[in-house]
Amino acid sequence: MIVALETKNKEHFVYGTLVCPPRSDPMHEAWKRCNRMVMSWLTRSMSPPIKQSIMWMDTASEIWKDLHDRFSHFDKFHIADLQDQIQNCRQGNSSISEYYTRLKILWKELEMYRCVLLCTCSKICSCGLILKLKKEREDDCVIRFLRGLNDEYAQV
C-alpha cells in the first residue's frame, strides 16, 4: 500500500505529516478531496468487518493509525523472524549474486515492517536523523553480507 501511495505522492496523508489547512485556506477543499481519495483506497483493500470499524474516521491518518495499532503486534514477531533469517543467511553453494539477492529481499521486507521514524525538525531537517539512520542500516547490511560469505572471501 505504501508503494502505491508513494507513487501518487500521497503517503503524507496516512503518516499525518500533511495536516488539513484551515477552512480559510484555499487549499482546504483540495486537501479534503485528496484525504477522501486516500481513505477510499485504504478501505477498498479491507474486508467488510474491518471497513465497518473505521467508517466513522475522518482522516486517512486516523485509519492508518488504527490499523497499525490493531495489527502491529503481529509485525514484532515477523520482524524477529526476519532478523533471524538475516542472521542465519549464508552464501553456501549460492553465487555471490544469488546470496546478495536473497539478503536484499530479506532486508527490504524487514524495512517494510519497521516503524518509519520521522524527523521532528521544522520543514527542512537540520538534525540529520534520517541520514544517520540510513547510514546505520546500510552499515548493518554490509557487515551482515560480509559475515555470511564463504571462507574463501575471509580476507576481503
PDB file of C-alpha atoms in Angstrom:
ATOM      1  CA  MET A   1       0.000   0.000   0.000  1.00  0.00           C
ATOM      2  CA  ILE A   2       2.836   2.389   0.841  1.00  0.00           C
ATOM      3  CA  VAL A   3       4.352   1.920  -2.612  1.00  0.00           C
ATOM      4  CA  ALA A   4       1.020   2.794  -4.230  1.00  0.00           C
ATOM      5  CA  LEU A   5       0.673   5.863  -2.006  1.00  0.00           C
ATOM      6  CA  GLU A   6       4.237   6.969  -2.710  1.00  0.00           C
ATOM      7  CA  THR A   7       3.766   6.682  -6.469  1.00  0.00           C
ATOM      8  CA  LYS A   8       0.863   9.097  -6.139  1.00  0.00           C
ATOM      9  CA  ASN A   9       2.757  11.276  -3.599  1.00  0.00           C
ATOM     10  CA  LYS A  10       0.001  10.666  -1.026  1.00  0.00           C
ATOM     11  CA  GLU A  11       1.892   8.866   1.763  1.00  0.00           C
ATOM     12  CA  HIS A  12       1.843  12.066   3.828  1.00  0.00           C
ATOM     13  CA  PHE A  13      -1.902  11.651   4.269  1.00  0.00           C
ATOM     14  CA  VAL A  14      -1.515   8.325   6.077  1.00  0.00           C
ATOM     15  CA  TYR A  15       1.515   9.425   8.084  1.00  0.00           C
ATOM     16  CA  GLY A  16      -0.293  12.587   9.189  1.00  0.00           C
ATOM     17  CA  THR A  17       2.566  14.802   8.040  1.00  0.00           C
ATOM     18  CA  LEU A  18       0.363  16.792   5.679  1.00  0.00           C
ATOM     19  CA  VAL A  19      -2.182  18.359   8.006  1.00  0.00           C
ATOM     20  CA  CYS A  20      -5.501  19.790   6.972  1.00  0.00           C
ATOM     21  CA  PRO A  21      -5.218  23.521   6.270  1.00  0.00           C
ATOM     22  CA  PRO A  22      -7.687  25.863   7.998  1.00  0.00           C
ATOM     23  CA  ARG A  23     -11.056  26.396   6.294  1.00  0.00           C
ATOM     24  CA  SER A  24      -9.930  29.888   5.256  1.00  0.00           C
ATOM     25  CA  ASP A  25      -7.004  28.429   3.294  1.00  0.00           C
ATOM     26  CA  PRO A  26      -7.707  27.986  -0.449  1.00  0.00           C
ATOM     27  CA  MET A  27      -6.102  24.514  -0.247  1.00  0.00           C
ATOM     28  CA  HIS A  28      -8.589  23.272   2.375  1.00  0.00           C
ATOM     29  CA  GLU A  29     -11.036  21.756  -0.126  1.00  0.00           C
ATOM     30  CA  ALA A  30      -8.258  20.189  -2.209  1.00  0.00           C
ATOM     31  CA  TRP A  31      -6.794  18.611   0.945  1.00  0.00           C
ATOM     32  CA  LYS A  32     -10.217  17.209   1.872  1.00  0.00           C
ATOM     33  CA  ARG A  33     -10.657  15.681  -1.602  1.00  0.00           C
ATOM     34  CA  CYS A  34      -7.213  14.070  -1.520  1.00  0.00           C
ATOM     35  CA  ASN A  35      -7.764  12.782   2.005  1.00  0.00           C
ATOM     36  CA  ARG A  36     -11.094  11.198   0.973  1.00  0.00           C
ATOM     37  CA  MET A  37      -9.458   9.664  -2.085  1.00  0.00           C
ATOM     38  CA  VAL A  38      -6.727   8.076   0.074  1.00  0.00           C
ATOM     39  CA  MET A  39      -9.377   6.896   2.533  1.00  0.00           C
ATOM     40  CA  SER A  40     -11.233   5.201  -0.319  1.00  0.00           C
ATOM     41  CA  TRP A  41      -8.032   3.492  -1.499  1.00  0.00           C
ATOM     42  CA  LEU A  42      -7.452   2.183   2.014  1.00  0.00           C
ATOM     43  CA  THR A  43     -10.998   0.942   2.515  1.00  0.00           C
ATOM     44  CA  ARG A  44     -11.092  -0.836  -0.859  1.00  0.00           C
ATOM     45  CA  SER A  45      -8.311  -3.109   0.350  1.00  0.00           C
ATOM     46  CA  MET A  46     -10.140  -4.105   3.563  1.00  0.00           C
ATOM     47  CA  SER A  47     -12.501  -6.884   4.482  1.00  0.00           C
ATOM     48  CA  PRO A  48     -16.081  -5.715   5.239  1.00  0.00           C
ATOM     49  CA  PRO A  49     -15.837  -6.090   9.060  1.00  0.00           C
ATOM     50  CA  ILE A  50     -12.644  -4.031   9.221  1.00  0.00           C
ATOM     51  CA  LYS A  51     -14.112  -1.474   6.821  1.00  0.00           C
ATOM     52  CA  GLN A  52     -17.171  -1.073   9.071  1.00  0.00           C
ATOM     53  CA  SER A  53     -14.978  -0.480  12.108  1.00  0.00           C
ATOM     54  CA  ILE A  54     -13.211   2.525  10.557  1.00  0.00           C
ATOM     55  CA  MET A  55     -16.031   4.162   8.581  1.00  0.00           C
ATOM     56  CA  TRP A  56     -16.565   6.847  11.239  1.00  0.00           C
ATOM     57  CA  MET A  57     -12.984   8.114  10.983  1.00  0.00           C
ATOM     58  CA  ASP A  58     -12.366  11.465   9.303  1.00  0.00           C
ATOM     59  CA  THR A  59      -8.813  11.190   8.034  1.00  0.00           C
ATOM     60  CA  ALA A  60      -6.594   8.693   6.284  1.00  0.00           C
ATOM     61  CA  SER A  61      -4.051   9.083   9.090  1.00  0.00           C
ATOM     62  CA  GLU A  62      -6.662   8.080  11.696  1.00  0.00           C
ATOM     63  CA  ILE A  63      -7.443   4.949   9.693  1.00  0.00           C
ATOM     64  CA  TRP A  64      -3.750   4.164   9.222  1.00  0.00           C
ATOM     65  CA  LYS A  65      -3.013   4.616  12.938  1.00  0.00           C
ATOM     66  CA  ASP A  66      -5.988   2.472  13.925  1.00  0.00           C
ATOM     67  CA  LEU A  67      -4.896  -0.327  11.595  1.00  0.00           C
ATOM     68  CA  HIS A  68      -1.318  -0.046  12.797  1.00  0.00           C
ATOM     69  CA  ASP A  69      -2.374  -0.222  16.449  1.00  0.00           C
ATOM     70  CA  ARG A  70      -4.659  -3.135  15.708  1.00  0.00           C
ATOM     71  CA  PHE A  71      -2.233  -5.255  13.711  1.00  0.00           C
ATOM     72  CA  SER A  72       1.298  -4.114  14.611  1.00  0.00           C
ATOM     73  CA  HIS A  73       1.793  -6.669  17.375  1.00  0.00           C
ATOM     74  CA  PHE A  74       1.967  -9.338  14.667  1.00  0.00           C
ATOM     75  CA  ASP A  75       4.709  -7.322  12.995  1.00  0.00           C
ATOM     76  CA  LYS A  76       7.012  -7.588  16.017  1.00  0.00           C
ATOM     77  CA  PHE A  77       7.147 -11.387  15.744  1.00  0.00           C
ATOM     78  CA  HIS A  78       7.559 -11.245  11.979  1.00  0.00           C
ATOM     79  CA  ILE A  79      10.369  -8.700  12.397  1.00  0.00           C
ATOM     80  CA  ALA A  80      12.111 -11.078  14.814  1.00  0.00           C
ATOM     81  CA  ASP A  81      11.722 -13.939  12.310  1.00  0.00           C
ATOM     82  CA  LEU A  82      13.182 -11.802   9.528  1.00  0.00           C
ATOM     83  CA  GLN A  83      16.099 -10.773  11.732  1.00  0.00           C
ATOM     84  CA  ASP A  84      16.758 -14.458  12.498  1.00  0.00           C
ATOM     85  CA  GLN A  85      16.678 -15.301   8.783  1.00  0.00           C
ATOM     86  CA  ILE A  86      19.109 -12.464   8.043  1.00  0.00           C
ATOM     87  CA  GLN A  87      21.390 -13.526  10.898  1.00  0.00           C
ATOM     88  CA  ASN A  88      21.443 -17.142   9.688  1.00  0.00           C
ATOM     89  CA  CYS A  89      21.738 -16.387   5.964  1.00  0.00           C
ATOM     90  CA  ARG A  90      24.938 -17.780   4.458  1.00  0.00           C
ATOM     91  CA  GLN A  91      26.308 -17.909   0.944  1.00  0.00           C
ATOM     92  CA  GLY A  92      26.698 -21.690   0.951  1.00  0.00           C
ATOM     93  CA  ASN A  93      26.505 -23.074  -2.601  1.00  0.00           C
ATOM     94  CA  SER A  94      24.970 -19.870  -3.983  1.00  0.00           C
ATOM     95  CA  SER A  95      26.820 -17.401  -6.151  1.00  0.00           C
ATOM     96  CA  ILE A  96      27.611 -14.054  -4.556  1.00  0.00           C
ATOM     97  CA  SER A  97      24.856 -12.505  -6.660  1.00  0.00           C
ATOM     98  CA  GLU A  98      22.253 -15.062  -5.519  1.00  0.00           C
ATOM     99  CA  TYR A  99      23.343 -14.707  -1.889  1.00  0.00           C
ATOM    100  CA  TYR A 100      23.196 -10.908  -2.062  1.00  0.00           C
ATOM    101  CA  THR A 101      19.769 -11.006  -3.732  1.00  0.00           C
ATOM    102  CA  ARG A 102      18.426 -13.334  -1.014  1.00  0.00           C
ATOM    103  CA  LEU A 103      19.707 -10.972   1.695  1.00  0.00           C
ATOM    104  CA  LYS A 104      18.416  -7.887  -0.109  1.00  0.00           C
ATOM    105  CA  ILE A 105      14.895  -9.362  -0.259  1.00  0.00           C
ATOM    106  CA  LEU A 106      15.001 -10.021   3.490  1.00  0.00           C
ATOM    107  CA  TRP A 107      16.341  -6.514   4.214  1.00  0.00           C
ATOM    108  CA  LYS A 108      13.619  -4.873   2.116  1.00  0.00           C
ATOM    109  CA  GLU A 109      10.914  -6.908   3.820  1.00  0.00           C
ATOM    110  CA  LEU A 110      12.337  -6.024   7.236  1.00  0.00           C
ATOM    111  CA  GLU A 111      12.437  -2.352   6.256  1.00  0.00           C
ATOM    112  CA  MET A 112       8.787  -2.557   5.239  1.00  0.00           C
ATOM    113  CA  TYR A 113       7.738  -3.834   8.677  1.00  0.00           C
ATOM    114  CA  ARG A 114       9.839  -1.454  10.757  1.00  0.00           C
ATOM    115  CA  CYS A 115       8.333   1.772  12.023  1.00  0.00           C
ATOM    116  CA  VAL A 116       9.007   4.826   9.949  1.00  0.00           C
ATOM    117  CA  LEU A 117      10.898   7.336  12.074  1.00  0.00           C
ATOM    118  CA  LEU A 118      10.140  10.909  11.196  1.00  0.00           C
ATOM    119  CA  CYS A 119      12.290  13.927  11.842  1.00  0.00           C
ATOM    120  CA  THR A 120      10.670  16.483  14.143  1.00  0.00           C
ATOM    121  CA  CYS A 121      12.632  19.441  12.808  1.00  0.00           C
ATOM    122  CA  SER A 122      10.761  22.190  11.023  1.00  0.00           C
ATOM    123  CA  LYS A 123      10.188  21.919   7.266  1.00  0.00           C
ATOM    124  CA  ILE A 124      13.832  21.129   6.456  1.00  0.00           C
ATOM    125  CA  CYS A 125      15.667  18.572   8.573  1.00  0.00           C
ATOM    126  CA  SER A 126      18.622  20.108  10.361  1.00  0.00           C
ATOM    127  CA  CYS A 127      19.421  17.266  12.764  1.00  0.00           C
ATOM    128  CA  GLY A 128      20.458  14.693  10.149  1.00  0.00           C
ATOM    129  CA  LEU A 129      18.419  11.910  11.786  1.00  0.00           C
ATOM    130  CA  ILE A 130      17.208  10.393   8.529  1.00  0.00           C
ATOM    131  CA  LEU A 131      20.710  10.265   7.027  1.00  0.00           C
ATOM    132  CA  LYS A 132      22.197   8.824  10.230  1.00  0.00           C
ATOM    133  CA  LEU A 133      19.575   6.070  10.370  1.00  0.00           C
ATOM    134  CA  LYS A 134      20.047   5.255   6.698  1.00  0.00           C
ATOM    135  CA  LYS A 135      23.835   5.057   7.115  1.00  0.00           C
ATOM    136  CA  GLU A 136      23.480   2.848  10.198  1.00  0.00           C
ATOM    137  CA  ARG A 137      21.177   0.425   8.369  1.00  0.00           C
ATOM    138  CA  GLU A 138      23.467   0.341   5.323  1.00  0.00           C
ATOM    139  CA  ASP A 139      26.444  -0.459   7.587  1.00  0.00           C
ATOM    140  CA  ASP A 140      24.447  -3.266   9.230  1.00  0.00           C
ATOM    141  CA  CYS A 141      23.665  -4.716   5.803  1.00  0.00           C
ATOM    142  CA  VAL A 142      27.285  -4.605   4.631  1.00  0.00           C
ATOM    143  CA  ILE A 143      28.540  -6.319   7.794  1.00  0.00           C
ATOM    144  CA  ARG A 144      25.844  -8.995   7.625  1.00  0.00           C
ATOM    145  CA  PHE A 145      26.628  -9.628   3.942  1.00  0.00           C
ATOM    146  CA  LEU A 146      30.367  -9.959   4.595  1.00  0.00           C
ATOM    147  CA  ARG A 147      29.853 -12.268   7.571  1.00  0.00           C
ATOM    148  CA  GLY A 148      27.735 -14.637   5.506  1.00  0.00           C
ATOM    149  CA  LEU A 149      30.258 -15.031   2.698  1.00  0.00           C
ATOM    150  CA  ASN A 150      32.088 -18.325   2.315  1.00  0.00           C
ATOM    151  CA  ASP A 151      35.517 -18.672   3.940  1.00  0.00           C
ATOM    152  CA  GLU A 152      37.301 -18.191   0.605  1.00  0.00           C
ATOM    153  CA  TYR A 153      36.371 -14.483   0.903  1.00  0.00           C
ATOM    154  CA  ALA A 154      37.574 -14.154   4.514  1.00  0.00           C
ATOM    155  CA  GLN A 155      40.454 -11.857   3.534  1.00  0.00           C
ATOM    156  CA  VAL A 156      38.080  -9.288   1.987  1.00  0.00           C
TER     157      VAL A 156
END
